[in-house]
MMTF fields as JSON, N, C-alpha, C and O atoms, coordinates in Angstrom:
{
  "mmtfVersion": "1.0.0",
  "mmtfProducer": "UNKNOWN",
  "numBonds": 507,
  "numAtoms": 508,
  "numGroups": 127,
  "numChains": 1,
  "numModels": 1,
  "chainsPerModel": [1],
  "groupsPerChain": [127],
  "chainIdList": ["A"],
  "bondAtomList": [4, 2, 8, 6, 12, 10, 16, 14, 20, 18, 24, 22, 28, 26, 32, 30, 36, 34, 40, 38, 44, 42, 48, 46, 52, 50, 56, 54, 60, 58, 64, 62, 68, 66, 72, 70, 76, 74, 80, 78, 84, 82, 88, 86, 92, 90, 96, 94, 100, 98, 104, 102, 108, 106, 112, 110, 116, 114, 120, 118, 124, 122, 128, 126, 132, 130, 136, 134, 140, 138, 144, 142, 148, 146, 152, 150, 156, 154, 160, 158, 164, 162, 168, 166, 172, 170, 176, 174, 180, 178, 184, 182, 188, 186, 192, 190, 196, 194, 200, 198, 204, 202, 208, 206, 212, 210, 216, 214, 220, 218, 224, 222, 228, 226, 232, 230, 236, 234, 240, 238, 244, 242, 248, 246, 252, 250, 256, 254, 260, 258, 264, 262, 268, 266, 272, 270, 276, 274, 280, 278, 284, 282, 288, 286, 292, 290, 296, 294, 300, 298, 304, 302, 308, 306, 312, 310, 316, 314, 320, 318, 324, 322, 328, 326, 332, 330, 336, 334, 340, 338, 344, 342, 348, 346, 352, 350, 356, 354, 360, 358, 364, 362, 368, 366, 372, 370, 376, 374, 380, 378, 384, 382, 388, 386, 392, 390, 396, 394, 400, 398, 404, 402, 408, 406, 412, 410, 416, 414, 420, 418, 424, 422, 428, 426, 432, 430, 436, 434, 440, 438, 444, 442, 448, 446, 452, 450, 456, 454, 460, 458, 464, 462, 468, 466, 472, 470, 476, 474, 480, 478, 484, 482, 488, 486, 492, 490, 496, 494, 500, 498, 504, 502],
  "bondOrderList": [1, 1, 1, 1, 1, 1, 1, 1, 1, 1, 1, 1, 1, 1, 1, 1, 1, 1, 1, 1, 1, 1, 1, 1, 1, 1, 1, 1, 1, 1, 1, 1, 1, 1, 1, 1, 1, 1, 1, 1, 1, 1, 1, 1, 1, 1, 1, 1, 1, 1, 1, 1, 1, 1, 1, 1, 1, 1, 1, 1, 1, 1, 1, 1, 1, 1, 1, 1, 1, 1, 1, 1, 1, 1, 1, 1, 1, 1, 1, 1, 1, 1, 1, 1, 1, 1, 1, 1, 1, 1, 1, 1, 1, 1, 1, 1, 1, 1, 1, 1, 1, 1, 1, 1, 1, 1, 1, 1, 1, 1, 1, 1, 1, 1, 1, 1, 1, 1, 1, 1, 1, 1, 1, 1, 1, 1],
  "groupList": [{"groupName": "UNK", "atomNameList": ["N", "CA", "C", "O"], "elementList": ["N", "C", "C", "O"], "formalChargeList": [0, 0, 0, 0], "bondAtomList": [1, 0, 2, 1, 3, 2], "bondOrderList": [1, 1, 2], "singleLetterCode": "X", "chemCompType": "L-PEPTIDE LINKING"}],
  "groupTypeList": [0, 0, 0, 0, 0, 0, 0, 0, 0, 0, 0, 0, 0, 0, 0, 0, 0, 0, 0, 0, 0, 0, 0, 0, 0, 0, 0, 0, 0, 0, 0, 0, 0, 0, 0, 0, 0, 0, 0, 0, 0, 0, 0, 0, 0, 0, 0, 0, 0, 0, 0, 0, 0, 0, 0, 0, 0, 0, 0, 0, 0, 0, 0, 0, 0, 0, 0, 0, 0, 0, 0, 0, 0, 0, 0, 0, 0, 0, 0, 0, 0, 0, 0, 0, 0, 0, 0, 0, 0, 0, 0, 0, 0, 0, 0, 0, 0, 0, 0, 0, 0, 0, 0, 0, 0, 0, 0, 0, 0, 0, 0, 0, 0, 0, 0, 0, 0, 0, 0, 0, 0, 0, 0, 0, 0, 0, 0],
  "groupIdList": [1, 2, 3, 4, 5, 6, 7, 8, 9, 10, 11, 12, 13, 14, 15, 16, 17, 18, 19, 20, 21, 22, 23, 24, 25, 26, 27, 28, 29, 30, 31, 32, 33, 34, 35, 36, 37, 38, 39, 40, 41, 42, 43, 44, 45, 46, 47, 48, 49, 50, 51, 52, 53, 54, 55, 56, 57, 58, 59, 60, 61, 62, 63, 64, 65, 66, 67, 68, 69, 70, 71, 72, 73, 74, 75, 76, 77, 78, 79, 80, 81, 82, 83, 84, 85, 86, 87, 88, 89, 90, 91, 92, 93, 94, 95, 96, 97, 98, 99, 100, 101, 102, 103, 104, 105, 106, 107, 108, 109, 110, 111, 112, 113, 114, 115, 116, 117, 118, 119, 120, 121, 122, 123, 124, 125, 126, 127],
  "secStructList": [7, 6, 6, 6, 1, 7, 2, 2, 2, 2, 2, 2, 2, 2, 2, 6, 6, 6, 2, 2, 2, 2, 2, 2, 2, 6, 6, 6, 6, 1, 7, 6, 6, 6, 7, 7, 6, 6, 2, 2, 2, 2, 2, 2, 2, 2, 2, 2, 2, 2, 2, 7, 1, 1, 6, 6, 1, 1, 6, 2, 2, 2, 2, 6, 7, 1, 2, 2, 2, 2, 2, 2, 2, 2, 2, 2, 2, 2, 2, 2, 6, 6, 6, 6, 6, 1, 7, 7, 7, 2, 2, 2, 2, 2, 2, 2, 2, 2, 2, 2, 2, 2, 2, 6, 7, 7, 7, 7, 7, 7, 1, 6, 6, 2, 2, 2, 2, 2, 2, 2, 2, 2, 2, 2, 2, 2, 7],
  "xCoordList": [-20.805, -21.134, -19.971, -20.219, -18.87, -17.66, -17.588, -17.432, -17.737, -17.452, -18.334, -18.077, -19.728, -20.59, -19.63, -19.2, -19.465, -18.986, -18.242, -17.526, -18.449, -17.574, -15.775, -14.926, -15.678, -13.793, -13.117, -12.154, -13.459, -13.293, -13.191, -12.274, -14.58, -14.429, -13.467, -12.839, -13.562, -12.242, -11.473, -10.963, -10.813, -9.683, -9.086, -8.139, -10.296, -9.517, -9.79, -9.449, -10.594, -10.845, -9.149, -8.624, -8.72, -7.531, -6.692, -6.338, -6.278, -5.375, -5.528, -4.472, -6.366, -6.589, -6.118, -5.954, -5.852, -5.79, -4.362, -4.133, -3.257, -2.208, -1.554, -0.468, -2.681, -1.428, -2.021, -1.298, -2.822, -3.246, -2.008, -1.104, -2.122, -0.798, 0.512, 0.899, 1.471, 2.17, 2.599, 3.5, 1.538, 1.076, 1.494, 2.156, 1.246, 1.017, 1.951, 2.463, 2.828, 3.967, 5.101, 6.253, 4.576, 6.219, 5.855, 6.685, 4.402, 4.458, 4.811, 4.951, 4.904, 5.524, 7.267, 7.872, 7.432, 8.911, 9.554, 10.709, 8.349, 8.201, 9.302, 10.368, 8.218, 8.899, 7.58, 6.466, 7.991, 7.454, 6.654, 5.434, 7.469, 7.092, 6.213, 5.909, 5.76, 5.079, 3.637, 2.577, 3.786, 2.437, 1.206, 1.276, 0.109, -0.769, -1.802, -2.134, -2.888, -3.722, -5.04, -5.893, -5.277, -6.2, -5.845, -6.707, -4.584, -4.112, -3.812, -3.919, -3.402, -3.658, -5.27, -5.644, -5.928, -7.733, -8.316, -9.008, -7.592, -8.262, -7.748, -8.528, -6.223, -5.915, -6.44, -6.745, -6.89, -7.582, -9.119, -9.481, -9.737, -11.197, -11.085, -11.662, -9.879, -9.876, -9.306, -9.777, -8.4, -8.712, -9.518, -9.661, -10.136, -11.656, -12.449, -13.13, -12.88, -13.687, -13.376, -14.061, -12.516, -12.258, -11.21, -10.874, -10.753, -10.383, -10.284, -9.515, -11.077, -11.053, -12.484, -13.328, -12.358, -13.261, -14.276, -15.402, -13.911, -14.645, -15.728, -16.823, -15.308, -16.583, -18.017, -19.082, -17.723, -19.467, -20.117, -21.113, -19.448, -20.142, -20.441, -20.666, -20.373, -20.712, -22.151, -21.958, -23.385, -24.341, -24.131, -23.052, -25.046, -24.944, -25.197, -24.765, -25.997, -26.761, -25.466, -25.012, -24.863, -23.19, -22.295, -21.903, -21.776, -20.982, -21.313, -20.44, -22.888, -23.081, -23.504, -24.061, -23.215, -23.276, -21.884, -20.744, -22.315, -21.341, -20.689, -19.459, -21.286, -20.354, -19.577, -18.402, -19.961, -18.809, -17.762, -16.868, -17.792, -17.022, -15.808, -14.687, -16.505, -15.507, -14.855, -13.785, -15.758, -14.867, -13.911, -12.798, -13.865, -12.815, -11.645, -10.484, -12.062, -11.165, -10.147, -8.987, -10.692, -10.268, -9.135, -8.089, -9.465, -9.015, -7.875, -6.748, -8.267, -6.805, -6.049, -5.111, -5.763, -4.798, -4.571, -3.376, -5.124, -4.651, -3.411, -2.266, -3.598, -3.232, -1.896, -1.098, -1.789, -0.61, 0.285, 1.425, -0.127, 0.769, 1.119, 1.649, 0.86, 1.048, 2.111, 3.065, 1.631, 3.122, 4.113, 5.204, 4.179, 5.079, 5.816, 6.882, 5.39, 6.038, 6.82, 7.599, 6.423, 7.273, 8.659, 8.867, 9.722, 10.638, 10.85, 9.985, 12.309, 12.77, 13.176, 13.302, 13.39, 14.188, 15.544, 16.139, 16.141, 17.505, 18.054, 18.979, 17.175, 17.8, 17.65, 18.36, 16.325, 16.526, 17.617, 18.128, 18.101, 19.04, 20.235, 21.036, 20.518, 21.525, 21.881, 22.726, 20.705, 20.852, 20.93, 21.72, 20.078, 20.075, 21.624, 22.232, 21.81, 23.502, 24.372, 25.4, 24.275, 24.974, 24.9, 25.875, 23.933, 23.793, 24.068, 24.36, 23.88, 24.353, 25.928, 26.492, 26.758, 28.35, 28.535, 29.59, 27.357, 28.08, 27.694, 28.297, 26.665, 26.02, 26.794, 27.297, 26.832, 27.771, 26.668, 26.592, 25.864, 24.123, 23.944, 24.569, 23.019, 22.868, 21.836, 21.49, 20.721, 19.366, 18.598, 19.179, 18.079, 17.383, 15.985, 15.229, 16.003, 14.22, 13.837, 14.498, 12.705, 12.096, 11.381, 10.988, 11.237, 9.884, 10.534, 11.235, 9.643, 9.899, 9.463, 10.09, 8.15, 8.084, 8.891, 9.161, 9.224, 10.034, 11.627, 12.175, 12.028, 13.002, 12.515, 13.402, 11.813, 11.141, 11.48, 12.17, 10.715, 10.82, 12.525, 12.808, 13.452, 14.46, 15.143, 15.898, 15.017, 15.602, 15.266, 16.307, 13.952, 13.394, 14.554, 15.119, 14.469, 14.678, 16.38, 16.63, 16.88, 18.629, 18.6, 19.591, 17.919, 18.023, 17.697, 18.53, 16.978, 16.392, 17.345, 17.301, 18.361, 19.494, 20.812, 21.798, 20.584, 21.953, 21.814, 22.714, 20.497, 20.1, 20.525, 20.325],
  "yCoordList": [9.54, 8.158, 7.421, 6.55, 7.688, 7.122, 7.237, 6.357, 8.77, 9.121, 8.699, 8.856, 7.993, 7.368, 5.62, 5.523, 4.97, 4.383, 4.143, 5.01, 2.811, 2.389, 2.608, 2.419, 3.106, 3.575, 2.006, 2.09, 0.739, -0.266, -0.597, -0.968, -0.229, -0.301, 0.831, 0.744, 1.379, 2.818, 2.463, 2.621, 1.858, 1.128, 0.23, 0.373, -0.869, -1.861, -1.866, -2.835, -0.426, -0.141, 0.715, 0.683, 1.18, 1.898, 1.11, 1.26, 0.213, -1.547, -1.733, -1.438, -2.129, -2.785, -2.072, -2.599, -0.778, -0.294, 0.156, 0.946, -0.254, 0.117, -1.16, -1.357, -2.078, -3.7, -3.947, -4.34, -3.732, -3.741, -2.758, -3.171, -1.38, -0.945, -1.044, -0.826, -1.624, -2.061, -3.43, -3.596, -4.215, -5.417, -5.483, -6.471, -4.489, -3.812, -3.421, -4.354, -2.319, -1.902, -2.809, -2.582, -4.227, -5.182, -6.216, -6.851, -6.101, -6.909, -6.16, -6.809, -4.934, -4.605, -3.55, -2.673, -4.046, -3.824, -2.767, -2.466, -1.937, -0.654, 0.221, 0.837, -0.217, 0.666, 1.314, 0.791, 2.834, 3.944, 4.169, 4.323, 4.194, 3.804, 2.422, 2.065, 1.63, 0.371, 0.982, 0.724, 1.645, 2.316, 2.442, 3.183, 1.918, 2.295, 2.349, 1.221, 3.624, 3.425, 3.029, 2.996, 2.745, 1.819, 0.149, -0.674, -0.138, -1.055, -1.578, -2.78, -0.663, -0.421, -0.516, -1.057, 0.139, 0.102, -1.341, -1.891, -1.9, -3.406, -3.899, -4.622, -3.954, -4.991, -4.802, -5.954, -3.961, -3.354, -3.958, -4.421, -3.749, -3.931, -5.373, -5.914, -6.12, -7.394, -8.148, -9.147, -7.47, -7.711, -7.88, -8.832, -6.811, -6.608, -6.914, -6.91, -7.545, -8.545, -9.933, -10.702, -9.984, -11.932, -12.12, -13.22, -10.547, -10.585, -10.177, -10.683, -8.987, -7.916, -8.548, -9.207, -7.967, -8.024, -7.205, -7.458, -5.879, -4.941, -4.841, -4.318, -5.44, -5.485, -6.21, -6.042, -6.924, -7.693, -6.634, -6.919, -5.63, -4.856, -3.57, -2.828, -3.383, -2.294, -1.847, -1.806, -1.529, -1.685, -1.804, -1.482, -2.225, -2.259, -0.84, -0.24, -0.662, 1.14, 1.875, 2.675, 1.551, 2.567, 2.189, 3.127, 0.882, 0.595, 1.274, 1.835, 1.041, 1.604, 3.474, 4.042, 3.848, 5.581, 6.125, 5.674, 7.144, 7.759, 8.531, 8.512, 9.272, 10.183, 8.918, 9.202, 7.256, 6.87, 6.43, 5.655, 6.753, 6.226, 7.456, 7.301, 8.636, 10.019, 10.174, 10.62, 9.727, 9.803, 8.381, 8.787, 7.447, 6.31, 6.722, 6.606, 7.306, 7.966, 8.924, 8.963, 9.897, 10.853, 9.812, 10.304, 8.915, 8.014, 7.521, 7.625, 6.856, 6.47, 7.524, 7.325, 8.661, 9.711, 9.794, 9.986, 9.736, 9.826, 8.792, 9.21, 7.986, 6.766, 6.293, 5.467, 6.744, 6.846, 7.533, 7.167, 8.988, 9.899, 8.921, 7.809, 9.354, 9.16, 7.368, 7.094, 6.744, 5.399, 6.077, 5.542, 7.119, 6.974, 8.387, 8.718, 9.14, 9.846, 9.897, 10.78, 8.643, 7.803, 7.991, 8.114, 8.013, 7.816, 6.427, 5.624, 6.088, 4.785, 5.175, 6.351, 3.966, 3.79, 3.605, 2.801, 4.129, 4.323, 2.995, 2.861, 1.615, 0.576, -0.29, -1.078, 0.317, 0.035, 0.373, -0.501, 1.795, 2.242, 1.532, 1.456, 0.939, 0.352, -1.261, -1.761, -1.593, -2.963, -3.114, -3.896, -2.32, -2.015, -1.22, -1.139, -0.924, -0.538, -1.44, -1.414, -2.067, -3.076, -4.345, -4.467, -4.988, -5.499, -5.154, -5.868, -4.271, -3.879, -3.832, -4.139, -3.358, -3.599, -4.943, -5.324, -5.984, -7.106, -7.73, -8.668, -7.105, -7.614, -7.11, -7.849, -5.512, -4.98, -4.489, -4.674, -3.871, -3.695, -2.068, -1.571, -1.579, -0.048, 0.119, 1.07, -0.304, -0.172, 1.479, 2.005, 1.817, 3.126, 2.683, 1.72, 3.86, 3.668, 5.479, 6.355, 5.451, 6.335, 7.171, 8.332, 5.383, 5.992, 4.264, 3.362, 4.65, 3.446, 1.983, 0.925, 2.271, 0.81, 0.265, -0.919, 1.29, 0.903, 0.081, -0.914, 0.857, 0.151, -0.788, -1.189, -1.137, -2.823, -3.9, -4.89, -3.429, -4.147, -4.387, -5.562, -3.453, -3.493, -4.324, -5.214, -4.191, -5.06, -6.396, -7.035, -7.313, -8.223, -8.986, -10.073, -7.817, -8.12, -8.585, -9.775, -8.188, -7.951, -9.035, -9.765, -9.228, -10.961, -11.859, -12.759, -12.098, -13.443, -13.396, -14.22, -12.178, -12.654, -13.129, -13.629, -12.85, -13.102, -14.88, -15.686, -15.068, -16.73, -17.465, -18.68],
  "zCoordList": [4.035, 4.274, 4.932, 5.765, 4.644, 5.329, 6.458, 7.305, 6.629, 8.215, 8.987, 10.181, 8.624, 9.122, 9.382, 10.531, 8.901, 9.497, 10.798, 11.299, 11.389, 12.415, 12.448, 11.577, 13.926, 13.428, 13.035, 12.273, 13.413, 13.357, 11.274, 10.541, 11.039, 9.761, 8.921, 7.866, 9.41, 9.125, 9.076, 7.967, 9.859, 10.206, 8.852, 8.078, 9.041, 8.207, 6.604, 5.926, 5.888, 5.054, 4.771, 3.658, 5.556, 5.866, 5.324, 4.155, 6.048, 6.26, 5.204, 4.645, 4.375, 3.046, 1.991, 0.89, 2.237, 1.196, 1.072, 0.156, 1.924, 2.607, 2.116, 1.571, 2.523, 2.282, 0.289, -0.627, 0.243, -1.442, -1.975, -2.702, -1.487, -1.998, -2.554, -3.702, -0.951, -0.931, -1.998, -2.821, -1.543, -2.547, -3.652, -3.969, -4.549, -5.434, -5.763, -6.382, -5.791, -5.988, -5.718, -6.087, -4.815, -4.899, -6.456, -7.106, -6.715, -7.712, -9.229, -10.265, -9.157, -10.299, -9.88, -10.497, -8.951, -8.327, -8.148, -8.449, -7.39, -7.173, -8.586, -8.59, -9.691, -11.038, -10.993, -11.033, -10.882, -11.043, -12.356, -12.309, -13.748, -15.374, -15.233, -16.371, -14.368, -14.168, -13.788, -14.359, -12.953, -11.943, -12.662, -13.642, -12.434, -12.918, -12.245, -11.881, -11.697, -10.946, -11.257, -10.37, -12.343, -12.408, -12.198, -11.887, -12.403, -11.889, -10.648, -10.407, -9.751, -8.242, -7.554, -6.513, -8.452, -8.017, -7.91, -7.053, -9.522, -9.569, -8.799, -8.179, -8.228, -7.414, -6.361, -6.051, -5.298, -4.554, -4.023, -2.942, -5.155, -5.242, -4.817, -3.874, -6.046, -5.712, -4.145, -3.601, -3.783, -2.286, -1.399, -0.633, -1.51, -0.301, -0.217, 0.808, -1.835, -1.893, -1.312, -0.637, -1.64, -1.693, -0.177, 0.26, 0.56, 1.59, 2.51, 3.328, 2.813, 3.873, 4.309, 3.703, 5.856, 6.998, 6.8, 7.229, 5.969, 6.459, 5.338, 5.545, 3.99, 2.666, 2.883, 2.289, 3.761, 4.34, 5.659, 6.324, 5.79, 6.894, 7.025, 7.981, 5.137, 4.529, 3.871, 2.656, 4.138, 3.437, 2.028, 1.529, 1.38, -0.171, -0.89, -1.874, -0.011, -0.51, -0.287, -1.105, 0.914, 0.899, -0.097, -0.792, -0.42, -1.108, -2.813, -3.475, -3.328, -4.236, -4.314, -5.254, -3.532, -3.259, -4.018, -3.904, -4.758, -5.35, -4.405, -4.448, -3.476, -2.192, -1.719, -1.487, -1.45, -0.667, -1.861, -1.52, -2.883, -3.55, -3.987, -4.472, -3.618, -3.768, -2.054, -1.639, -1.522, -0.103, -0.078, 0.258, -0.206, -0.507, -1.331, -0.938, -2.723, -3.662, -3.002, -3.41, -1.719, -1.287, 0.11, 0.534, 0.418, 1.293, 0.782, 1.268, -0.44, -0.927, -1.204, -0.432, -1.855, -2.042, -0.6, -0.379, 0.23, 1.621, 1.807, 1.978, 1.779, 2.156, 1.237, 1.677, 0.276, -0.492, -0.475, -0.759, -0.046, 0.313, 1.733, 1.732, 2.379, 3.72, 3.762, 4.49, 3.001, 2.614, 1.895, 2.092, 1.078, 0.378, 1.13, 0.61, 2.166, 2.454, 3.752, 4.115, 4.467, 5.628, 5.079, 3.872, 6.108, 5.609, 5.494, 5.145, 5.87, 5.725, 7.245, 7.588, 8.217, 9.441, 9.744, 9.026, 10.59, 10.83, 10.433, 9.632, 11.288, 10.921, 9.444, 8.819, 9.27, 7.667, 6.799, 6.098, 6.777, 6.026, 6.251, 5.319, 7.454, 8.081, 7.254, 6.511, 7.913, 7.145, 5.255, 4.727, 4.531, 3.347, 2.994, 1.926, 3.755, 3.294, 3.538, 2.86, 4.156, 4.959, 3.535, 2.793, 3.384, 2.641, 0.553, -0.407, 0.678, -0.893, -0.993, -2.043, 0.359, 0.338, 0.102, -0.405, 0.498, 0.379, -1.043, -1.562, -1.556, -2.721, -3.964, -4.811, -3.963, -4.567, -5.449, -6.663, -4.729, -5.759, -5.054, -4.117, -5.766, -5.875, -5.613, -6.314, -4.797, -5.19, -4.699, -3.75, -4.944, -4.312, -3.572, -3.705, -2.715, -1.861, -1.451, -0.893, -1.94, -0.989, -0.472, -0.585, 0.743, 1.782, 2.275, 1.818, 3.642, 4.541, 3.875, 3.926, 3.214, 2.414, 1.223, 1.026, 0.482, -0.362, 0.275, -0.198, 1.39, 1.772, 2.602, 3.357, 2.721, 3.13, 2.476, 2.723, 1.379, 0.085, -0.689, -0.923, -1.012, -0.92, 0.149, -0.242, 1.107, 2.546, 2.264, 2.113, 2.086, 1.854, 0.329, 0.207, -0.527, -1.853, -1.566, -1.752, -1.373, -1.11, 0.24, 0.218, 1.102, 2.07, 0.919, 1.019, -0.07, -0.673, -1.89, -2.803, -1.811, -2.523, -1.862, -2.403, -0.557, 0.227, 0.539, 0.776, 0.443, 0.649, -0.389, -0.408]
}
């Protein structure tokens, strides 16, 4: 049923579940012992409802299908690996090092979003 969909809706079923992620892991501060994927699901669900493009252009008969709900399931393990196994960027590491010499802070990352989040976190302390 997924792959029946539009690549458009692919897409931003993709997106959503990438920025819900992320989302997600800065609100419990990317602590690992925090993680919870049913906690990740709800925040999720609750996104796409109340904010994604792509939940009004989903039949109802699809949305309630158990195959699209094992192929979504199979989407997100996609989609998690694939964030968390990015690295981090040359200039990320740069600036995140750069900044903890001056902070005098230790933080760890890793995967490219995590050092996002770190980068973000370590500027709104340099402010």
């Amino acid at each position: 049923m997924y792959k029946q969909l539009s690549s458009g809706v692919k897409i931003s079923i993709t997106r959503s579940i990438s920025t819900s992620f992320e989302s997600y892991l800065a609100s419990i501060g990317w602590d690992e012992e925090q993680f919870s994927i049913e906690d990740f699901v709800a925040s999720w669900q609750k996104y796409f409802t109340e904010s994604a493009a792509w939940f009004d252009k989903v039949p109802q008969e699809v949305l309630e299908s158990t195959e699209f709900h094992e192929e979504i399931a199979k989407k997100i393990d996609e989609v998690i690996a694939k964030i968390l196994n990015e690295e981090p960027t040359e200039k990320q590491i740069e600036s995140i090092e750069e900044m903890q010499k001056q902070l005098g802070t230790n933080y760890t990352y890793g995967c490219k979003a995590e050092a996002a989040y770190v980068e973000q976190l370590l500027k709104e302390k340099l402010n």
